[in-house]
Amino acid sequence: MKFSVDKFRHFEKNHHKPRSCYQNIPVNYRIIRDAPLSFKKIIPMKPTIAEKILCWFDQHGRKDLPWQLEISPYRVWVSEIMLQQTQVTTVIPYYHRFMTHFPDLESLAVAPLDDVLLHWAGLGYYARARNLHKSARLIHQLGQFPTSLDALITLPGIGRSTAGAILSIAFKQHQPILDGNVKRVLARYHAISGWTGDPKVERELWRLSTSYTPKQRTADYTQAMMDLGATVCTRSKPACPHCPIQADCLAHKNALTQQLPTPKPKQTLPIKECILTILMDQHQNILLIQRPPSGIWGGLWSFPEFSSLDDSLGWCVEQQLPVLESQILAPQRHTFSHFHLDYTPVIIKINNLNNNVMEANTRIWYKAAEINSLALPAPISRLVQQYIIENV
DNA sequence: AACTCGGGGAC
DNA sequence: GTCCCAGAGTT
């Protein structure tokens, strides 16, 4: 393969060279600085947890994820928000699209919220997008990205762990994190039982994370811990033989990796039912309503929702929309973190005699073929694909 | 301390 | 189907 100058520059710029775990000193050795001169030599020493993990990261960690390439506070911040409760492989395409559309802080700050939500649609937890947008305007107003823990935590959407990640990765500060990965690694390493969301367990894990976070190479350590949890110390079937701290891991030693961390105490989810009304007029326009800014699918566009078919037909009568025909479709289930939603889609074809009725800015008749340019929840987007696009 | 926020990957 | 993920905000 021809190795062009440009490719070489790209390689040189982006490829992280493996680094020694301890600067210029070989692994597993350290200088005793206060020793008498005659003894002031390199002596063998047991490597710390951080050193072992950094060594592993240098050899096996992922160092070319999109947000690891051109590191800036803005890019790290956006990635950390997207990665909250969302896996890396899910985030990557969204991150690329988002960065193309909002390449820097200012472009995000001046953008309308609807535009931000549109590029977030499908990723879930939409409060993250609203908070991201709100924070972008706050930071833009400040004139510079906050660089202290307290200032960052003040911003909506940034908690202690995300603040720690931003400060350590983007600003090279000595700050710990405690995300799901770090919780799992530490809970196993120390064989700590109890749900890691329990405040009591969480306090202990913060204490441990703080004590292990090194002052040198904090950014790499932060990435390393998350990567270790995501690729080796996984929830199911952890790859213990590849783990750099397996030797002292209490869970591994006691065959407890499968029981730890303790799963969240489960509750049986309540079931809610509704009718989702796909209202189509004679010009094949579809009625969409914008949901309230907070709550389920906050700010996104959806179909009118009713508790029964009678209610939805009755509503059409109220709105003076003569029903031509209605077709009940197969019910589907969407599961949220705290309840099941069993929804029955119904296509109601109506004769829209009066377009002026629908001019409130939370209601809109949209051309069927163009609905996808709105911010839709995933189940709604799915219905559009299933029942609308093919009919037009 | 308990609830509220999604969507999808892994199993 | 279930569990849970680079968590944070609200009450």
mmCIF file of C-alpha atoms (C1' of nucleotides) in Angstrom:
data_model
loop_
_atom_site.group_PDB
_atom_site.id
_atom_site.type_symbol
_atom_site.label_atom_id
_atom_site.label_comp_id
_atom_site.label_asym_id
_atom_site.label_seq_id
_atom_site.Cartn_x
_atom_site.Cartn_y
_atom_site.Cartn_z
ATOM 1 C CA MET A 1 0.000 0.000 0.000
ATOM 2 C CA LYS A 2 1.257 3.390 -0.910
ATOM 3 C CA PHE A 3 1.788 5.512 2.131
ATOM 4 C CA SER A 4 1.175 9.083 1.047
ATOM 5 C CA VAL A 5 2.466 12.084 2.925
ATOM 6 C CA ASP A 6 -1.065 13.094 3.843
ATOM 7 C CA LYS A 7 -1.859 9.702 5.225
ATOM 8 C CA PHE A 8 1.338 9.768 7.199
ATOM 9 C CA ARG A 9 0.454 13.136 8.675
ATOM 10 C CA HIS A 10 -2.972 11.868 9.577
ATOM 11 C CA PHE A 11 -1.394 8.834 11.160
ATOM 12 C CA GLU A 12 1.133 10.899 13.051
ATOM 13 C CA LYS A 13 -1.547 13.264 14.285
ATOM 14 C CA ASN A 14 -4.145 10.771 15.340
ATOM 15 C CA HIS A 15 -2.369 7.631 16.322
ATOM 16 C CA HIS A 16 -1.534 7.528 19.990
ATOM 17 C CA LYS A 17 1.830 5.992 20.437
ATOM 18 C CA PRO A 18 1.977 3.458 23.210
ATOM 19 C CA ARG A 19 3.529 5.136 26.198
ATOM 20 C CA SER A 20 5.445 3.691 29.075
ATOM 21 C CA CYS A 21 3.299 3.401 32.157
ATOM 22 C CA TYR A 22 5.594 5.515 34.250
ATOM 23 C CA GLN A 23 7.078 8.197 32.061
ATOM 24 C CA ASN A 24 10.741 7.389 31.516
ATOM 25 C CA ILE A 25 10.964 4.610 34.014
ATOM 26 C CA PRO A 26 10.251 1.034 33.020
ATOM 27 C CA VAL A 27 7.056 -0.558 34.186
ATOM 28 C CA ASN A 28 7.093 -1.865 37.727
ATOM 29 C CA TYR A 29 10.011 0.279 38.798
ATOM 30 C CA ARG A 30 10.099 3.534 40.646
ATOM 31 C CA ILE A 31 12.627 5.902 42.175
ATOM 32 C CA ILE A 32 12.645 6.460 45.900
ATOM 33 C CA ARG A 33 13.326 10.179 45.904
ATOM 34 C CA ASP A 34 14.002 10.712 49.572
ATOM 35 C CA ALA A 35 16.383 7.843 49.944
ATOM 36 C CA PRO A 36 20.063 8.509 50.715
ATOM 37 C CA LEU A 37 22.143 9.112 47.631
ATOM 38 C CA SER A 38 23.729 5.708 47.715
ATOM 39 C CA PHE A 39 20.309 4.079 47.620
ATOM 40 C CA LYS A 40 18.819 6.552 45.189
ATOM 41 C CA LYS A 41 18.371 4.166 42.402
ATOM 42 C CA ILE A 42 15.594 2.505 40.606
ATOM 43 C CA ILE A 43 14.044 -0.193 42.731
ATOM 44 C CA PRO A 44 11.303 -2.640 41.805
ATOM 45 C CA MET A 45 7.878 -1.776 43.093
ATOM 46 C CA LYS A 46 4.419 -3.196 42.743
ATOM 47 C CA PRO A 47 2.541 -1.222 40.096
ATOM 48 C CA THR A 48 -0.529 0.673 41.211
ATOM 49 C CA ILE A 49 -4.007 -0.068 39.908
ATOM 50 C CA ALA A 50 -3.836 3.044 37.732
ATOM 51 C CA GLU A 51 -0.527 1.968 36.218
ATOM 52 C CA LYS A 52 -1.864 -1.463 35.354
ATOM 53 C CA ILE A 53 -4.973 0.015 33.793
ATOM 54 C CA LEU A 54 -3.002 2.611 31.833
ATOM 55 C CA CYS A 55 -0.695 -0.113 30.537
ATOM 56 C CA TRP A 56 -3.694 -2.088 29.378
ATOM 57 C CA PHE A 57 -5.151 1.030 27.760
ATOM 58 C CA ASP A 58 -1.951 1.759 25.859
ATOM 59 C CA GLN A 59 -1.991 -1.708 24.389
ATOM 60 C CA HIS A 60 -5.681 -2.544 23.969
ATOM 61 C CA GLY A 61 -7.832 0.499 24.655
ATOM 62 C CA ARG A 62 -9.853 2.307 21.992
ATOM 63 C CA LYS A 63 -8.164 5.579 21.153
ATOM 64 C CA ASP A 64 -9.815 6.517 17.888
ATOM 65 C CA LEU A 65 -13.469 7.017 18.842
ATOM 66 C CA PRO A 66 -14.898 10.150 17.164
ATOM 67 C CA TRP A 67 -14.746 12.247 20.341
ATOM 68 C CA GLN A 68 -11.179 11.130 21.073
ATOM 69 C CA LEU A 69 -9.733 12.506 17.856
ATOM 70 C CA GLU A 70 -9.986 16.302 17.882
ATOM 71 C CA ILE A 71 -10.348 16.863 21.581
ATOM 72 C CA SER A 72 -12.001 20.104 22.611
ATOM 73 C CA PRO A 73 -14.208 20.978 25.577
ATOM 74 C CA TYR A 74 -17.213 21.302 23.277
ATOM 75 C CA ARG A 75 -16.696 17.967 21.544
ATOM 76 C CA VAL A 76 -16.010 16.129 24.799
ATOM 77 C CA TRP A 77 -19.039 17.720 26.443
ATOM 78 C CA VAL A 78 -21.432 16.762 23.629
ATOM 79 C CA SER A 79 -20.093 13.214 23.593
ATOM 80 C CA GLU A 80 -20.458 12.809 27.351
ATOM 81 C CA ILE A 81 -24.074 13.973 27.235
ATOM 82 C CA MET A 82 -24.895 11.628 24.359
ATOM 83 C CA LEU A 83 -23.172 8.759 26.133
ATOM 84 C CA GLN A 84 -25.293 9.109 29.262
ATOM 85 C CA GLN A 85 -27.222 5.832 29.490
ATOM 86 C CA THR A 86 -26.452 5.150 25.844
ATOM 87 C CA GLN A 87 -23.964 2.736 24.343
ATOM 88 C CA VAL A 88 -21.013 3.799 22.219
ATOM 89 C CA THR A 89 -22.176 2.055 19.036
ATOM 90 C CA THR A 90 -25.559 3.771 19.265
ATOM 91 C CA VAL A 91 -24.029 7.192 19.809
ATOM 92 C CA ILE A 92 -21.439 7.219 17.012
ATOM 93 C CA PRO A 93 -23.743 7.977 14.016
ATOM 94 C CA TYR A 94 -25.685 10.558 16.041
ATOM 95 C CA TYR A 95 -22.441 12.192 17.126
ATOM 96 C CA HIS A 96 -21.198 12.521 13.547
ATOM 97 C CA ARG A 97 -24.476 14.032 12.359
ATOM 98 C CA PHE A 98 -24.659 16.375 15.335
ATOM 99 C CA MET A 99 -21.100 17.594 14.872
ATOM 100 C CA THR A 100 -21.647 18.175 11.177
ATOM 101 C CA HIS A 101 -24.688 20.287 11.929
ATOM 102 C CA PHE A 102 -23.394 21.986 15.094
ATOM 103 C CA PRO A 103 -19.601 22.003 14.693
ATOM 104 C CA ASP A 104 -18.938 24.405 17.538
ATOM 105 C CA LEU A 105 -20.458 25.951 20.623
ATOM 106 C CA GLU A 106 -21.761 29.033 18.862
ATOM 107 C CA SER A 107 -23.588 27.123 16.141
ATOM 108 C CA LEU A 108 -25.374 25.162 18.850
ATOM 109 C CA ALA A 109 -26.101 28.231 20.952
ATOM 110 C CA VAL A 110 -27.731 30.186 18.132
ATOM 111 C CA ALA A 111 -29.681 27.218 16.740
ATOM 112 C CA PRO A 112 -33.419 26.944 17.461
ATOM 113 C CA LEU A 113 -34.327 24.228 19.962
ATOM 114 C CA ASP A 114 -36.445 22.415 17.376
ATOM 115 C CA ASP A 115 -33.395 22.008 15.176
ATOM 116 C CA VAL A 116 -31.416 20.526 18.074
ATOM 117 C CA LEU A 117 -34.264 18.153 18.958
ATOM 118 C CA LEU A 118 -34.510 17.053 15.336
ATOM 119 C CA HIS A 119 -30.915 15.904 15.361
ATOM 120 C CA TRP A 120 -31.437 14.206 18.716
ATOM 121 C CA ALA A 121 -34.632 12.388 17.727
ATOM 122 C CA GLY A 122 -34.264 8.648 18.213
ATOM 123 C CA LEU A 123 -31.552 8.897 20.824
ATOM 124 C CA GLY A 124 -33.937 9.116 23.781
ATOM 125 C CA TYR A 125 -33.850 11.039 27.050
ATOM 126 C CA TYR A 126 -34.764 14.262 25.254
ATOM 127 C CA ALA A 127 -34.201 16.368 28.349
ATOM 128 C CA ARG A 128 -30.525 15.855 27.510
ATOM 129 C CA ALA A 129 -30.962 17.753 24.227
ATOM 130 C CA ARG A 130 -32.928 20.558 25.863
ATOM 131 C CA ASN A 131 -30.340 20.859 28.642
ATOM 132 C CA LEU A 132 -27.488 20.741 26.139
ATOM 133 C CA HIS A 133 -29.066 23.589 24.210
ATOM 134 C CA LYS A 134 -29.750 25.605 27.343
ATOM 135 C CA SER A 135 -26.201 25.100 28.574
ATOM 136 C CA ALA A 136 -24.773 26.045 25.186
ATOM 137 C CA ARG A 137 -26.506 29.404 25.426
ATOM 138 C CA LEU A 138 -25.297 29.872 28.993
ATOM 139 C CA ILE A 139 -21.691 29.081 28.073
ATOM 140 C CA HIS A 140 -21.897 31.249 24.977
ATOM 141 C CA GLN A 141 -23.058 34.076 27.183
ATOM 142 C CA LEU A 142 -20.194 33.474 29.607
ATOM 143 C CA GLY A 143 -17.741 33.767 26.741
ATOM 144 C CA GLN A 144 -15.696 30.740 27.733
ATOM 145 C CA PHE A 145 -16.114 27.155 28.763
ATOM 146 C CA PRO A 146 -16.246 26.736 32.569
ATOM 147 C CA THR A 147 -13.146 25.052 33.961
ATOM 148 C CA SER A 148 -14.136 24.348 37.547
ATOM 149 C CA LEU A 149 -16.163 21.490 38.981
ATOM 150 C CA ASP A 150 -18.652 23.766 40.725
ATOM 151 C CA ALA A 151 -19.244 25.886 37.626
ATOM 152 C CA LEU A 152 -19.762 22.840 35.430
ATOM 153 C CA ILE A 153 -22.190 21.127 37.796
ATOM 154 C CA THR A 154 -24.273 24.302 37.794
ATOM 155 C CA LEU A 155 -25.002 23.790 34.103
ATOM 156 C CA PRO A 156 -28.161 21.783 33.327
ATOM 157 C CA GLY A 157 -27.398 18.246 32.199
ATOM 158 C CA ILE A 158 -23.951 18.112 33.779
ATOM 159 C CA GLY A 159 -23.693 16.138 37.003
ATOM 160 C CA ARG A 160 -20.685 15.174 39.044
ATOM 161 C CA SER A 161 -19.526 12.325 36.845
ATOM 162 C CA THR A 162 -19.956 14.146 33.548
ATOM 163 C CA ALA A 163 -18.186 17.177 35.011
ATOM 164 C CA GLY A 164 -15.324 14.924 36.099
ATOM 165 C CA ALA A 165 -15.104 13.422 32.611
ATOM 166 C CA ILE A 166 -15.024 16.826 30.910
ATOM 167 C CA LEU A 167 -12.448 18.233 33.313
ATOM 168 C CA SER A 168 -10.152 15.237 33.141
ATOM 169 C CA ILE A 169 -10.397 14.591 29.401
ATOM 170 C CA ALA A 170 -10.682 18.089 27.953
ATOM 171 C CA PHE A 171 -8.852 20.119 30.594
ATOM 172 C CA LYS A 172 -6.399 17.511 31.873
ATOM 173 C CA GLN A 173 -7.468 18.140 35.453
ATOM 174 C CA HIS A 174 -7.171 15.610 38.260
ATOM 175 C CA GLN A 175 -10.857 14.703 38.642
ATOM 176 C CA PRO A 176 -12.509 11.324 39.180
ATOM 177 C CA ILE A 177 -15.621 9.999 37.447
ATOM 178 C CA LEU A 178 -18.194 7.415 38.467
ATOM 179 C CA ASP A 179 -20.185 6.151 35.536
ATOM 180 C CA GLY A 180 -21.705 2.719 35.059
ATOM 181 C CA ASN A 181 -18.395 1.277 33.875
ATOM 182 C CA VAL A 182 -16.361 2.503 36.819
ATOM 183 C CA LYS A 183 -19.085 1.354 39.197
ATOM 184 C CA ARG A 184 -18.997 -2.142 37.734
ATOM 185 C CA VAL A 185 -15.196 -2.425 37.722
ATOM 186 C CA LEU A 186 -14.854 -1.194 41.298
ATOM 187 C CA ALA A 187 -17.822 -3.139 42.653
ATOM 188 C CA ARG A 188 -16.264 -6.305 41.271
ATOM 189 C CA TYR A 189 -12.689 -5.480 42.200
ATOM 190 C CA HIS A 190 -13.692 -4.979 45.841
ATOM 191 C CA ALA A 191 -16.598 -7.448 45.781
ATOM 192 C CA ILE A 192 -18.989 -4.766 46.961
ATOM 193 C CA SER A 193 -22.537 -6.059 47.084
ATOM 194 C CA GLY A 194 -25.682 -3.942 46.896
ATOM 195 C CA TRP A 195 -27.166 -2.025 43.994
ATOM 196 C CA THR A 196 -24.624 0.561 42.794
ATOM 197 C CA GLY A 197 -27.404 3.151 42.537
ATOM 198 C CA ASP A 198 -27.943 2.902 46.287
ATOM 199 C CA PRO A 199 -26.591 6.166 47.730
ATOM 200 C CA LYS A 200 -24.689 4.292 50.412
ATOM 201 C CA VAL A 201 -22.925 2.070 47.880
ATOM 202 C CA GLU A 202 -22.438 5.024 45.587
ATOM 203 C CA ARG A 203 -20.634 7.020 48.273
ATOM 204 C CA GLU A 204 -18.200 4.174 48.805
ATOM 205 C CA LEU A 205 -17.595 3.853 45.061
ATOM 206 C CA TRP A 206 -16.912 7.583 44.747
ATOM 207 C CA ARG A 207 -14.391 7.252 47.564
ATOM 208 C CA LEU A 208 -12.631 4.417 45.771
ATOM 209 C CA SER A 209 -12.730 6.102 42.368
ATOM 210 C CA THR A 210 -11.220 9.239 43.874
ATOM 211 C CA SER A 211 -8.455 7.278 45.563
ATOM 212 C CA TYR A 212 -7.496 5.376 42.406
ATOM 213 C CA THR A 213 -7.556 8.282 39.971
ATOM 214 C CA PRO A 214 -3.904 9.178 39.275
ATOM 215 C CA LYS A 215 -2.553 12.715 39.094
ATOM 216 C CA GLN A 216 -0.547 11.788 36.022
ATOM 217 C CA ARG A 217 -2.342 10.925 32.806
ATOM 218 C CA THR A 218 -5.760 11.494 34.345
ATOM 219 C CA ALA A 219 -7.357 11.929 30.911
ATOM 220 C CA ASP A 220 -6.068 8.575 29.712
ATOM 221 C CA TYR A 221 -7.063 6.930 32.979
ATOM 222 C CA THR A 222 -10.627 8.220 32.648
ATOM 223 C CA GLN A 223 -10.899 6.871 29.101
ATOM 224 C CA ALA A 224 -9.198 3.659 30.194
ATOM 225 C CA MET A 225 -11.623 2.904 33.011
ATOM 226 C CA MET A 226 -14.642 3.467 30.786
ATOM 227 C CA ASP A 227 -13.110 1.357 28.047
ATOM 228 C CA LEU A 228 -12.139 -1.405 30.449
ATOM 229 C CA GLY A 229 -15.707 -1.553 31.727
ATOM 230 C CA ALA A 230 -17.176 -1.441 28.242
ATOM 231 C CA THR A 231 -14.940 -4.028 26.574
ATOM 232 C CA VAL A 232 -13.488 -6.318 29.273
ATOM 233 C CA CYS A 233 -15.357 -5.987 32.562
ATOM 234 C CA THR A 234 -18.709 -6.260 30.809
ATOM 235 C CA ARG A 235 -21.976 -6.889 32.582
ATOM 236 C CA SER A 236 -22.311 -10.415 31.264
ATOM 237 C CA LYS A 237 -19.460 -12.717 30.355
ATOM 238 C CA PRO A 238 -16.563 -10.470 31.421
ATOM 239 C CA ALA A 239 -13.229 -11.263 29.765
ATOM 240 C CA CYS A 240 -11.322 -11.735 33.012
ATOM 241 C CA PRO A 241 -8.262 -13.342 31.350
ATOM 242 C CA HIS A 242 -7.687 -10.046 29.539
ATOM 243 C CA CYS A 243 -8.165 -7.876 32.602
ATOM 244 C CA PRO A 244 -5.102 -5.991 33.884
ATOM 245 C CA ILE A 245 -6.315 -6.084 37.501
ATOM 246 C CA GLN A 246 -7.647 -9.619 37.554
ATOM 247 C CA ALA A 247 -4.965 -10.811 39.956
ATOM 248 C CA ASP A 248 -6.352 -8.775 42.870
ATOM 249 C CA CYS A 249 -10.013 -8.757 41.853
ATOM 250 C CA LEU A 250 -12.078 -10.085 44.737
ATOM 251 C CA ALA A 251 -15.076 -10.919 42.558
ATOM 252 C CA HIS A 252 -12.912 -13.005 40.256
ATOM 253 C CA LYS A 253 -11.116 -14.625 43.161
ATOM 254 C CA ASN A 254 -14.417 -15.658 44.743
ATOM 255 C CA ALA A 255 -16.250 -16.473 41.498
ATOM 256 C CA LEU A 256 -18.677 -13.609 42.058
ATOM 257 C CA THR A 257 -18.341 -11.786 38.735
ATOM 258 C CA GLN A 258 -21.686 -13.122 37.645
ATOM 259 C CA GLN A 259 -23.531 -11.846 40.740
ATOM 260 C CA LEU A 260 -21.783 -8.463 40.863
ATOM 261 C CA PRO A 261 -22.668 -5.728 40.584
ATOM 262 C CA THR A 262 -25.952 -6.441 42.345
ATOM 263 C CA PRO A 263 -28.837 -5.823 39.903
ATOM 264 C CA LYS A 264 -31.304 -3.073 40.592
ATOM 265 C CA PRO A 265 -34.250 -4.332 42.636
ATOM 266 C CA LYS A 266 -36.823 -4.978 39.967
ATOM 267 C CA GLN A 267 -40.347 -3.744 39.944
ATOM 268 C CA THR A 268 -43.080 -5.093 37.735
ATOM 269 C CA LEU A 269 -43.793 -2.415 35.190
ATOM 270 C CA PRO A 270 -47.345 -1.080 34.962
ATOM 271 C CA ILE A 271 -49.060 -1.279 31.579
ATOM 272 C CA LYS A 272 -50.642 1.775 30.007
ATOM 273 C CA GLU A 273 -52.822 1.523 26.929
ATOM 274 C CA CYS A 274 -53.740 4.123 24.347
ATOM 275 C CA ILE A 275 -54.970 4.704 20.824
ATOM 276 C CA LEU A 276 -52.601 6.555 18.509
ATOM 277 C CA THR A 277 -54.656 8.292 15.858
ATOM 278 C CA ILE A 278 -53.170 8.684 12.408
ATOM 279 C CA LEU A 279 -55.467 11.324 10.975
ATOM 280 C CA MET A 280 -55.204 11.628 7.198
ATOM 281 C CA ASP A 281 -57.147 14.125 5.094
ATOM 282 C CA GLN A 282 -58.123 13.967 1.441
ATOM 283 C CA HIS A 283 -54.794 15.541 0.424
ATOM 284 C CA GLN A 284 -52.923 12.932 2.449
ATOM 285 C CA ASN A 285 -51.825 15.403 5.057
ATOM 286 C CA ILE A 286 -51.220 13.931 8.500
ATOM 287 C CA LEU A 287 -52.115 15.654 11.753
ATOM 288 C CA LEU A 288 -49.301 15.937 14.268
ATOM 289 C CA ILE A 289 -49.353 17.497 17.712
ATOM 290 C CA GLN A 290 -46.357 18.723 19.634
ATOM 291 C CA ARG A 291 -46.023 17.228 23.086
ATOM 292 C CA PRO A 292 -45.455 19.385 26.158
ATOM 293 C CA PRO A 293 -41.792 20.300 26.816
ATOM 294 C CA SER A 294 -41.492 18.042 29.864
ATOM 295 C CA GLY A 295 -42.609 14.479 30.358
ATOM 296 C CA ILE A 296 -42.639 11.592 27.913
ATOM 297 C CA TRP A 297 -41.300 12.537 24.487
ATOM 298 C CA GLY A 298 -41.033 16.165 25.621
ATOM 299 C CA GLY A 299 -41.154 18.640 22.745
ATOM 300 C CA LEU A 300 -41.392 15.954 20.083
ATOM 301 C CA TRP A 301 -44.180 15.572 17.520
ATOM 302 C CA SER A 302 -46.660 12.725 17.832
ATOM 303 C CA PHE A 303 -50.112 11.549 16.789
ATOM 304 C CA PRO A 304 -53.178 12.540 18.833
ATOM 305 C CA GLU A 305 -53.475 10.099 21.725
ATOM 306 C CA PHE A 306 -56.754 8.781 23.153
ATOM 307 C CA SER A 307 -57.803 6.132 25.642
ATOM 308 C CA SER A 308 -60.332 4.513 23.300
ATOM 309 C CA LEU A 309 -61.400 4.401 19.669
ATOM 310 C CA ASP A 310 -64.695 6.054 20.602
ATOM 311 C CA ASP A 311 -62.801 8.957 22.113
ATOM 312 C CA SER A 312 -60.722 9.484 18.981
ATOM 313 C CA LEU A 313 -63.773 9.302 16.681
ATOM 314 C CA GLY A 314 -65.682 11.588 19.033
ATOM 315 C CA TRP A 315 -62.804 14.034 18.922
ATOM 316 C CA CYS A 316 -62.988 14.123 15.119
ATOM 317 C CA VAL A 317 -66.667 15.029 15.381
ATOM 318 C CA GLU A 318 -65.853 17.785 17.876
ATOM 319 C CA GLN A 319 -63.263 19.180 15.510
ATOM 320 C CA GLN A 320 -65.776 19.100 12.638
ATOM 321 C CA LEU A 321 -63.730 16.588 10.700
ATOM 322 C CA PRO A 322 -66.109 14.185 8.924
ATOM 323 C CA VAL A 323 -64.802 10.618 9.180
ATOM 324 C CA LEU A 324 -64.699 8.801 5.850
ATOM 325 C CA GLU A 325 -63.282 5.522 7.105
ATOM 326 C CA SER A 326 -61.256 4.115 9.967
ATOM 327 C CA GLN A 327 -58.903 1.172 10.097
ATOM 328 C CA ILE A 328 -57.615 -0.421 13.297
ATOM 329 C CA LEU A 329 -54.063 -1.704 13.066
ATOM 330 C CA ALA A 330 -52.190 -4.286 15.078
ATOM 331 C CA PRO A 331 -51.413 -3.143 18.645
ATOM 332 C CA GLN A 332 -47.757 -2.762 19.548
ATOM 333 C CA ARG A 333 -45.802 -2.457 22.782
ATOM 334 C CA HIS A 334 -43.190 0.134 23.640
ATOM 335 C CA THR A 335 -41.410 -0.280 26.951
ATOM 336 C CA PHE A 336 -40.115 2.717 28.875
ATOM 337 C CA SER A 337 -37.895 2.438 31.916
ATOM 338 C CA HIS A 338 -40.920 2.640 34.187
ATOM 339 C CA PHE A 339 -43.947 1.336 32.234
ATOM 340 C CA HIS A 340 -45.125 -0.547 29.167
ATOM 341 C CA LEU A 341 -47.107 1.415 26.625
ATOM 342 C CA ASP A 342 -49.456 -0.796 24.604
ATOM 343 C CA TYR A 343 -50.636 1.366 21.759
ATOM 344 C CA THR A 344 -53.131 0.604 19.011
ATOM 345 C CA PRO A 345 -52.561 2.665 15.862
ATOM 346 C CA VAL A 346 -55.726 3.650 14.015
ATOM 347 C CA ILE A 347 -55.792 5.255 10.574
ATOM 348 C CA ILE A 348 -58.747 7.604 10.286
ATOM 349 C CA LYS A 349 -59.386 9.144 6.896
ATOM 350 C CA ILE A 350 -61.277 12.392 7.139
ATOM 351 C CA ASN A 351 -62.526 15.153 4.920
ATOM 352 C CA ASN A 352 -60.813 18.328 6.000
ATOM 353 C CA LEU A 353 -63.230 21.092 5.137
ATOM 354 C CA ASN A 354 -61.580 23.797 7.135
ATOM 355 C CA ASN A 355 -57.822 24.120 7.349
ATOM 356 C CA ASN A 356 -58.027 27.148 9.576
ATOM 357 C CA VAL A 357 -59.148 25.123 12.558
ATOM 358 C CA MET A 358 -55.706 23.659 12.943
ATOM 359 C CA GLU A 359 -53.508 26.671 13.203
ATOM 360 C CA ALA A 360 -52.445 26.422 16.811
ATOM 361 C CA ASN A 361 -48.659 26.151 16.850
ATOM 362 C CA THR A 362 -48.750 22.831 18.680
ATOM 363 C CA ARG A 363 -50.790 21.229 15.888
ATOM 364 C CA ILE A 364 -49.773 20.846 12.310
ATOM 365 C CA TRP A 365 -51.029 19.146 9.178
ATOM 366 C CA TYR A 366 -47.961 17.750 7.555
ATOM 367 C CA LYS A 367 -47.480 16.288 4.110
ATOM 368 C CA ALA A 368 -47.074 12.558 4.583
ATOM 369 C CA ALA A 369 -43.841 12.362 2.620
ATOM 370 C CA GLU A 370 -42.214 15.126 4.664
ATOM 371 C CA ILE A 371 -43.007 14.035 8.197
ATOM 372 C CA ASN A 372 -39.503 12.759 8.724
ATOM 373 C CA SER A 373 -38.193 16.308 8.822
ATOM 374 C CA LEU A 374 -39.874 16.660 12.230
ATOM 375 C CA ALA A 375 -38.488 15.416 15.534
ATOM 376 C CA LEU A 376 -40.391 12.171 16.152
ATOM 377 C CA PRO A 377 -40.136 9.577 18.955
ATOM 378 C CA ALA A 378 -38.862 6.247 17.688
ATOM 379 C CA PRO A 379 -42.229 4.406 17.869
ATOM 380 C CA ILE A 380 -43.939 7.198 15.941
ATOM 381 C CA SER A 381 -41.188 7.222 13.354
ATOM 382 C CA ARG A 382 -41.679 3.469 13.034
ATOM 383 C CA LEU A 383 -45.421 3.885 12.426
ATOM 384 C CA VAL A 384 -44.699 6.457 9.741
ATOM 385 C CA GLN A 385 -42.418 3.983 7.994
ATOM 386 C CA GLN A 386 -44.893 1.112 8.386
ATOM 387 C CA TYR A 387 -48.187 2.697 7.447
ATOM 388 C CA ILE A 388 -47.769 6.112 5.895
ATOM 389 C CA ILE A 389 -44.816 6.192 3.532
ATOM 390 C CA GLU A 390 -45.988 3.090 1.669
ATOM 391 C CA ASN A 391 -49.511 4.469 1.279
ATOM 392 C CA VAL A 392 -48.403 7.657 -0.388
ATOM 393 C "C1'" DA B 1 -34.713 8.509 48.942
ATOM 394 C "C1'" DA B 2 -37.757 7.635 45.228
ATOM 395 C "C1'" DC B 3 -39.356 8.860 40.658
ATOM 396 C "C1'" DT B 4 -38.930 10.450 36.027
ATOM 397 C "C1'" DC B 5 -36.966 10.655 31.839
ATOM 398 C "C1'" DG B 6 -35.803 6.469 25.736
ATOM 399 C "C1'" DG B 7 -34.092 3.771 22.758
ATOM 400 C "C1'" DG B 8 -31.486 0.011 21.543
ATOM 401 C "C1'" DG B 9 -27.853 -3.565 22.218
ATOM 402 C "C1'" DA B 10 -26.992 -7.989 24.263
ATOM 403 C "C1'" DC B 11 -28.826 -12.110 25.719
ATOM 404 C "C1'" DG C 1 -39.307 -11.286 26.508
ATOM 405 C "C1'" DT C 2 -35.440 -9.032 30.364
ATOM 406 C "C1'" DC C 3 -31.610 -6.220 31.831
ATOM 407 C "C1'" DC C 4 -29.064 -2.233 31.585
ATOM 408 C "C1'" DC C 5 -26.226 1.218 29.396
ATOM 409 C "C1'" DA C 6 -20.006 7.004 29.264
ATOM 410 C "C1'" DG C 7 -26.694 9.855 34.597
ATOM 411 C "C1'" DA C 8 -29.126 13.885 35.851
ATOM 412 C "C1'" DG C 9 -33.243 16.523 37.302
ATOM 413 C "C1'" DT C 10 -37.249 16.793 40.131
ATOM 414 C "C1'" DT C 11 -40.041 16.065 44.097
#
